[in-house]
Amino acid sequence: MRPARTLSRFLLPALLLAASAAHAGPVAGPSLFGGLAFHDNRFSDSPADRDYASHGVNLGLDYQVPVHGAFSWNPFFSLALETSDDLAEDPSVRNAILGLEGRAWYRTMFVGAHLGLHRQVVDGDRYTREGLGPGWGFSLGVQGPGELYTMGMITRAEGLGVWDGRDVDYTGLRFRIGYRFH
């Protein structure tokens, strides 16, 4: 194998990838995402044996608006469709967030913080409970060389009156893979 040919096969693509990463940042446009979600739900006024966990899939969309090349605003909607083995009737649990996230970028990586309106619905065979309240969270992610990105998000909501006015606080962990259209 000739050295010039080996160099062009491996070094040139690596340099192009590094150059694109060096100039990367937020890209404007909408995205669709999917992934996994896990939530730890705790009653704020009762013993720990009444708490419940839920797990499932996370789906959603956002729109990224770049600002000054190293920052972006991302309004988003995220819906986690989950189940819980800790409650009677193994109900479905839906956790939704309508929020706004600010992201700081360094090349292809970003860190973000969000505020939003959180809603939880617990649906069993003989009951439905729902609550609504403010929440916040943080994210960490990487934009790929194309339109794909991956990210993790930690969310927190407090005072959701899910169970007949009894407050539920939850902490969530969501992993996503998304595709940005631009």
XYZ file of N, CA and C in Angstrom:
546
model
N 0.837 -1.168 0.000
C 0.000 0.000 0.000
C 0.890 1.242 0.000
N 0.578 2.191 -0.858
C 1.388 3.393 -0.963
C 1.045 4.385 0.138
N 2.059 5.045 0.718
C 1.832 5.966 1.834
C 0.908 7.127 1.457
N 1.035 7.673 0.262
C 0.185 8.807 -0.129
C -1.278 8.378 -0.170
N -1.532 7.182 -0.662
C -2.903 6.674 -0.740
C -3.465 6.423 0.671
N -2.653 5.867 1.547
C -3.074 5.628 2.927
C -3.380 6.953 3.612
N -2.512 7.937 3.400
C -2.706 9.247 3.985
C -4.016 9.872 3.511
N -4.286 9.799 2.229
C -5.507 10.419 1.714
C -6.766 9.678 2.168
N -6.680 8.386 2.399
C -7.850 7.609 2.835
C -8.244 7.890 4.279
N -7.266 8.085 5.134
C -7.558 8.218 6.550
C -7.397 9.639 7.086
N -6.372 10.326 6.664
C -6.095 11.644 7.207
C -7.049 12.710 6.664
N -7.333 12.678 5.394
C -8.204 13.690 4.810
C -9.611 13.656 5.420
N -10.272 12.508 5.516
C -11.586 12.506 6.177
C -11.510 12.952 7.643
N -10.449 12.580 8.357
C -10.299 12.991 9.757
C -10.148 14.508 9.859
N -9.360 15.100 8.959
C -9.195 16.549 8.960
C -10.489 17.266 8.617
N -11.239 16.736 7.663
C -12.512 17.352 7.303
C -13.498 17.285 8.464
N -13.529 16.172 9.158
C -14.410 16.023 10.307
C -13.999 16.986 11.419
N -12.716 17.096 11.693
C -12.231 18.011 12.739
C -12.521 19.459 12.362
N -12.353 19.800 11.101
C -12.620 21.172 10.654
C -14.102 21.498 10.783
N -14.966 20.539 10.445
C -16.397 20.802 10.575
C -16.784 20.912 12.039
N -16.149 20.135 12.903
C -16.445 20.209 14.333
C -15.970 21.529 14.919
N -14.852 22.040 14.439
C -14.316 23.276 14.976
C -15.235 24.456 14.689
N -15.973 24.416 13.598
C -16.846 25.521 13.221
C -18.301 25.239 13.537
N -18.569 24.126 14.177
C -19.952 23.769 14.469
C -20.500 24.628 15.589
N -21.776 24.639 15.684
C -22.510 25.368 16.707
C -23.976 25.088 16.496
N -24.829 25.891 17.063
C -26.252 25.633 16.899
C -26.707 25.857 15.462
N -27.549 24.959 14.992
C -28.112 25.043 13.643
C -29.595 25.357 13.782
N -30.083 26.341 13.047
C -31.487 26.733 13.140
C -32.394 25.671 12.534
N -33.562 25.504 13.141
C -34.566 24.636 12.557
C -35.256 23.730 13.556
N -36.312 23.060 13.081
C -37.064 22.148 13.945
C -36.394 20.788 14.053
N -36.728 20.053 15.109
C -36.235 18.683 15.233
C -37.310 17.800 15.852
N -37.208 16.525 15.554
C -38.016 15.490 16.182
C -37.070 14.594 16.954
N -37.495 14.109 18.136
C -36.618 13.251 18.921
C -37.403 12.128 19.583
N -36.668 11.098 19.961
C -37.228 9.968 20.681
C -36.165 9.370 21.568
N -36.598 8.607 22.568
C -35.636 8.001 23.474
C -36.317 7.335 24.646
N -35.600 7.261 25.763
C -36.082 6.594 26.968
C -36.292 7.614 28.082
N -37.255 7.315 28.984
C -37.542 8.211 30.108
C -37.720 7.398 31.381
N -37.245 7.960 32.481
C -37.368 7.351 33.802
C -37.738 8.457 34.792
N -38.753 8.225 35.626
C -39.177 9.225 36.602
C -39.325 8.605 37.989
N -38.911 9.357 38.991
C -39.063 8.982 40.390
C -40.088 9.953 40.976
N -41.268 9.447 41.349
C -42.387 10.265 41.797
C -42.564 10.104 43.303
N -42.569 11.233 44.028
C -42.652 11.180 45.490
C -43.776 12.093 45.983
N -44.582 11.547 46.900
C -45.583 12.366 47.560
C -44.866 13.285 48.545
N -45.198 14.551 48.506
C -44.502 15.488 49.387
C -45.019 15.427 50.825
N -46.169 14.766 51.068
C -46.752 14.767 52.401
C -47.043 13.372 52.956
N -46.394 12.336 52.462
C -46.658 10.995 52.991
C -45.391 10.161 53.029
N -45.467 8.998 53.696
C -44.279 8.149 53.823
C -43.762 7.658 52.469
N -42.497 7.272 52.472
C -41.840 6.850 51.236
C -42.463 5.605 50.620
N -43.210 4.791 51.399
C -43.779 3.577 50.821
C -44.906 3.865 49.832
N -45.342 5.115 49.735
C -46.383 5.480 48.777
C -45.789 6.009 47.470
N -44.496 6.195 47.407
C -43.847 6.725 46.216
C -43.895 5.708 45.088
N -43.723 6.176 43.863
C -43.756 5.278 42.712
C -42.770 5.731 41.641
N -42.281 4.761 40.899
C -41.371 5.025 39.782
C -42.109 4.714 38.489
N -41.703 5.369 37.409
C -42.283 5.094 36.091
C -41.178 5.100 35.046
N -41.387 4.383 33.958
C -40.386 4.272 32.901
C -41.084 4.029 31.565
N -40.449 4.479 30.488
C -41.045 4.294 29.166
C -40.273 5.014 28.085
N -41.006 5.485 27.084
C -40.393 6.161 25.941
C -40.660 7.657 26.014
N -39.785 8.413 25.374
C -39.859 9.861 25.349
C -39.907 10.308 23.888
N -40.902 11.099 23.536
C -41.064 11.615 22.175
C -41.245 13.127 22.247
N -40.861 13.828 21.196
C -41.081 15.263 21.221
C -40.519 15.996 20.033
N -40.583 17.316 20.148
C -40.085 18.194 19.094
C -39.596 19.483 19.716
N -38.705 20.150 19.000
C -38.247 21.470 19.426
C -37.939 22.309 18.201
N -37.661 23.579 18.408
C -37.222 24.465 17.343
C -36.037 25.246 17.886
N -34.905 25.149 17.196
C -33.682 25.796 17.664
C -33.482 27.136 16.972
N -33.252 28.171 17.789
C -32.999 29.519 17.281
C -31.606 29.937 17.754
N -30.590 29.905 16.869
C -29.228 30.310 17.263
C -29.152 31.808 17.575
N -28.314 32.132 18.570
C -28.083 33.526 18.953
C -26.574 33.701 19.098
N -25.950 34.550 18.306
C -24.527 34.870 18.395
C -23.606 33.665 18.230
N -24.023 32.600 17.603
C -23.145 31.481 17.283
C -22.789 30.531 18.401
N -22.855 30.948 19.657
C -22.476 30.067 20.758
C -23.613 29.877 21.758
N -24.817 30.307 21.385
C -25.965 30.197 22.266
C -27.202 29.946 21.412
N -28.179 29.238 21.968
C -29.441 29.055 21.250
C -30.601 29.008 22.228
N -31.770 29.389 21.731
C -33.036 29.229 22.443
C -33.766 28.066 21.796
N -34.338 27.191 22.620
C -35.029 26.008 22.113
C -36.383 25.833 22.802
N -37.463 26.386 22.232
C -38.780 26.027 22.757
C -39.041 24.559 22.411
N -39.656 23.796 23.347
C -39.824 22.366 23.095
C -41.090 21.816 23.738
N -41.528 20.679 23.216
C -42.585 19.871 23.819
C -42.053 18.444 23.912
N -42.136 17.861 25.102
C -41.631 16.506 25.333
C -42.701 15.699 26.056
N -42.982 14.506 25.562
C -43.988 13.632 26.160
C -43.356 12.280 26.472
N -43.445 11.861 27.743
C -42.956 10.546 28.151
C -44.176 9.645 28.370
N -44.237 8.539 27.631
C -45.310 7.552 27.763
C -44.746 6.390 28.557
N -45.250 6.212 29.790
C -44.600 5.311 30.734
C -45.609 4.365 31.390
N -45.071 3.399 32.123
C -45.865 2.530 32.991
C -45.219 2.535 34.373
N -46.001 2.090 35.368
C -45.479 1.991 36.731
C -45.858 0.648 37.319
N -44.871 -0.068 37.840
C -45.115 -1.348 38.511
C -45.409 -1.138 39.993
N -45.311 0.097 40.486
C -45.452 0.381 41.912
C -46.872 0.743 42.339
N -47.778 0.948 41.373
C -49.145 1.343 41.694
C -50.123 0.238 41.308
N -51.284 0.226 41.951
C -52.317 -0.763 41.628
C -52.740 -0.622 40.173
N -53.022 -1.743 39.550
C -53.498 -1.827 38.165
C -52.418 -1.509 37.129
N -51.160 -1.387 37.538
C -50.064 -1.054 36.608
C -50.485 0.022 35.603
N -50.758 1.224 36.082
C -51.320 2.262 35.208
C -50.315 2.811 34.203
N -50.861 3.494 33.196
C -50.000 4.274 32.312
C -49.750 5.617 32.987
N -48.551 6.133 32.795
C -48.170 7.425 33.363
C -47.648 8.271 32.219
N -48.225 9.447 32.047
C -47.769 10.363 31.000
C -47.201 11.611 31.667
N -45.967 11.926 31.331
C -45.295 13.123 31.820
C -44.977 14.012 30.627
N -45.558 15.201 30.602
C -45.348 16.120 29.482
C -44.695 17.404 29.987
N -43.878 17.993 29.126
C -43.243 19.278 29.432
C -43.410 20.197 28.221
N -43.894 21.400 28.460
C -43.893 22.466 27.467
C -42.938 23.509 28.031
N -41.777 23.683 27.372
C -40.759 24.510 27.993
C -39.920 25.323 27.028
N -39.017 26.064 27.608
C -38.036 26.855 26.871
C -36.674 26.574 27.480
N -35.730 26.169 26.610
C -34.376 25.859 27.061
C -33.387 26.796 26.409
N -32.437 27.276 27.194
C -31.302 28.029 26.678
C -30.094 27.107 26.647
N -29.357 27.109 25.542
C -28.192 26.236 25.399
C -26.945 27.049 25.087
N -25.860 26.716 25.791
C -24.537 27.283 25.503
C -23.758 26.223 24.745
N -23.100 26.631 23.660
C -22.421 25.697 22.755
C -20.917 25.871 22.800
N -20.212 24.757 22.714
C -18.779 24.732 22.471
C -18.560 23.715 21.358
N -18.305 24.214 20.170
C -18.174 23.373 18.978
C -19.434 22.538 18.793
N -19.354 21.226 18.955
C -20.535 20.389 18.728
C -21.251 20.000 20.019
N -20.734 20.430 21.165
C -21.340 20.061 22.447
C -22.151 21.231 23.001
N -23.185 20.889 23.769
C -23.960 21.941 24.410
C -24.367 21.524 25.814
N -24.591 22.550 26.642
C -25.163 22.376 27.969
C -26.334 23.348 28.041
N -27.439 22.894 28.624
C -28.633 23.724 28.636
C -29.349 23.708 29.969
N -30.212 24.705 30.138
C -31.095 24.788 31.305
C -32.472 25.190 30.797
N -33.507 24.603 31.398
C -34.855 24.928 30.943
C -35.825 25.190 32.083
N -36.865 25.917 31.756
C -38.030 26.132 32.604
C -39.234 25.682 31.803
N -40.243 25.161 32.484
C -41.394 24.713 31.731
C -42.596 24.403 32.589
N -43.682 24.108 31.919
C -44.917 23.680 32.541
C -44.969 22.159 32.431
N -45.033 21.474 33.571
C -45.011 20.015 33.614
C -46.406 19.498 33.936
N -46.802 18.421 33.270
C -48.107 17.800 33.518
C -47.917 16.304 33.659
N -48.559 15.724 34.670
C -48.518 14.276 34.844
C -49.953 13.744 34.906
N -50.203 12.658 34.154
C -51.488 11.965 34.170
C -51.216 10.506 34.494
N -51.889 9.987 35.528
C -51.782 8.579 35.916
C -53.131 7.951 35.610
N -53.137 6.948 34.725
C -54.371 6.354 34.203
C -54.443 4.867 34.520
N -55.266 4.488 35.505
C -55.494 3.083 35.825
C -56.819 2.622 35.238
N -57.183 1.373 35.474
C -58.453 0.856 34.962
C -59.653 1.553 35.600
N -59.553 1.887 36.890
C -60.690 2.468 37.595
C -60.418 3.877 38.110
N -59.335 4.493 37.691
C -59.050 5.846 38.155
C -58.174 6.585 37.150
N -58.289 7.895 37.184
C -57.409 8.791 36.433
C -57.072 9.949 37.349
N -55.799 10.242 37.477
C -55.336 11.351 38.300
C -54.414 12.207 37.447
N -54.509 13.524 37.626
C -53.622 14.403 36.862
C -53.254 15.634 37.656
N -52.091 16.187 37.329
C -51.605 17.384 37.994
C -50.765 18.224 37.055
N -50.625 19.493 37.390
C -49.941 20.451 36.543
C -49.139 21.386 37.437
N -47.925 21.739 37.006
C -47.125 22.666 37.797
C -45.844 23.056 37.094
N -45.131 24.028 37.667
C -43.871 24.483 37.075
C -42.746 23.492 37.347
N -41.736 23.535 36.487
C -40.577 22.683 36.664
C -39.362 23.267 35.972
N -38.243 22.613 36.141
C -36.965 23.070 35.587
C -36.085 21.861 35.321
N -34.957 22.112 34.665
C -34.032 21.017 34.410
C -32.781 21.461 33.686
N -31.921 20.464 33.442
C -30.639 20.686 32.772
C -30.442 19.635 31.692
N -29.653 19.970 30.683
C -29.364 19.007 29.624
C -27.896 19.091 29.210
N -27.454 18.014 28.597
C -26.099 17.922 28.067
C -26.202 17.120 26.779
N -25.587 17.615 25.693
C -25.739 16.911 24.430
C -24.611 17.166 23.455
N -24.688 16.427 22.343
C -23.703 16.520 21.264
C -24.441 16.515 19.936
N -24.114 17.478 19.079
C -24.639 17.537 17.715
C -23.692 16.758 16.831
N -24.191 15.798 16.079
C -23.352 14.987 15.201
C -22.872 15.767 13.999
N -22.109 15.119 13.127
C -21.602 15.802 11.943
C -22.709 16.146 10.946
N -23.855 15.512 11.045
C -24.990 15.824 10.175
C -26.109 16.448 10.974
N -27.298 15.979 10.736
C -28.473 16.519 11.403
C -28.819 15.778 12.696
N -28.125 14.695 13.011
C -28.430 13.909 14.205
C -27.800 14.525 15.454
N -28.482 14.374 16.585
C -27.907 14.785 17.867
C -28.380 13.813 18.942
N -27.646 13.794 20.042
C -28.028 12.988 21.196
C -27.875 13.845 22.436
N -28.749 13.599 23.413
C -28.689 14.404 24.625
C -29.311 13.668 25.806
N -28.940 14.092 26.993
C -29.554 13.629 28.220
C -30.150 14.823 28.935
N -31.267 14.614 29.618
C -31.947 15.709 30.300
C -32.379 15.248 31.692
N -32.124 16.084 32.685
C -32.632 15.867 34.039
C -33.734 16.901 34.256
N -34.911 16.438 34.710
C -36.031 17.345 34.934
C -36.506 17.237 36.378
N -37.113 18.306 36.856
C -37.637 18.326 38.216
C -38.910 19.170 38.229
N -39.976 18.631 38.812
C -41.222 19.373 39.003
C -41.699 19.136 40.422
N -42.240 20.159 41.043
C -42.697 20.050 42.427
C -44.119 20.571 42.541
N -44.870 19.947 43.436
C -46.214 20.431 43.735
C -47.265 20.091 42.706
N -47.080 19.008 41.956
C -48.114 18.591 41.014
C -49.241 17.932 41.812
N -50.433 18.488 41.811
C -51.552 17.951 42.580
C -52.187 16.761 41.892
N -51.432 15.682 41.735
C -51.884 14.528 40.957
C -52.937 13.706 41.687
N -52.767 13.504 42.982
C -53.634 12.571 43.724
C -54.624 13.334 44.590
N -55.745 13.751 43.991
C -56.810 14.465 44.713
C -56.249 15.630 45.516
N -55.426 16.403 44.897
C -54.855 17.580 45.537
C -53.593 17.324 46.335
N -53.214 16.072 46.532
C -51.963 15.773 47.238
C -50.808 15.989 46.270
N -49.833 16.713 46.730
C -48.732 17.083 45.844
C -47.780 15.926 45.579
N -47.371 15.830 44.319
C -46.346 14.875 43.894
C -45.188 15.681 43.321
N -43.986 15.361 43.757
C -42.768 15.954 43.202
C -42.090 14.866 42.386
N -41.577 15.204 41.225
C -40.863 14.174 40.473
C -39.534 14.659 39.938
N -38.640 13.703 39.805
C -37.347 13.910 39.174
C -37.278 12.946 38.008
N -36.915 13.441 36.846
C -36.880 12.599 35.656
C -35.530 12.609 34.984
N -35.266 11.528 34.275
C -34.064 11.395 33.461
C -34.517 10.948 32.085
N -34.157 11.714 31.058
C -34.571 11.415 29.686
C -33.352 11.373 28.782
N -33.273 10.325 27.985
C -32.212 10.178 26.982
C -32.853 10.275 25.612
N -32.241 11.051 24.714
C -32.852 11.308 23.404
C -31.858 11.177 22.268
N -32.388 10.777 21.138
C -31.699 10.888 19.851
C -32.646 11.667 18.958
N -32.120 12.704 18.319
C -32.977 13.559 17.518
C -32.429 13.826 16.134
N -33.297 14.331 15.282
C -32.945 14.708 13.911
C -33.393 16.141 13.687
N -32.440 17.029 13.340
C -32.769 18.433 13.106
C -32.921 18.698 11.606
N -34.057 19.237 11.229
C -34.332 19.607 9.838
C -33.848 21.030 9.617
N -33.091 21.253 8.561
C -32.664 22.625 8.261
C -32.456 22.796 6.788
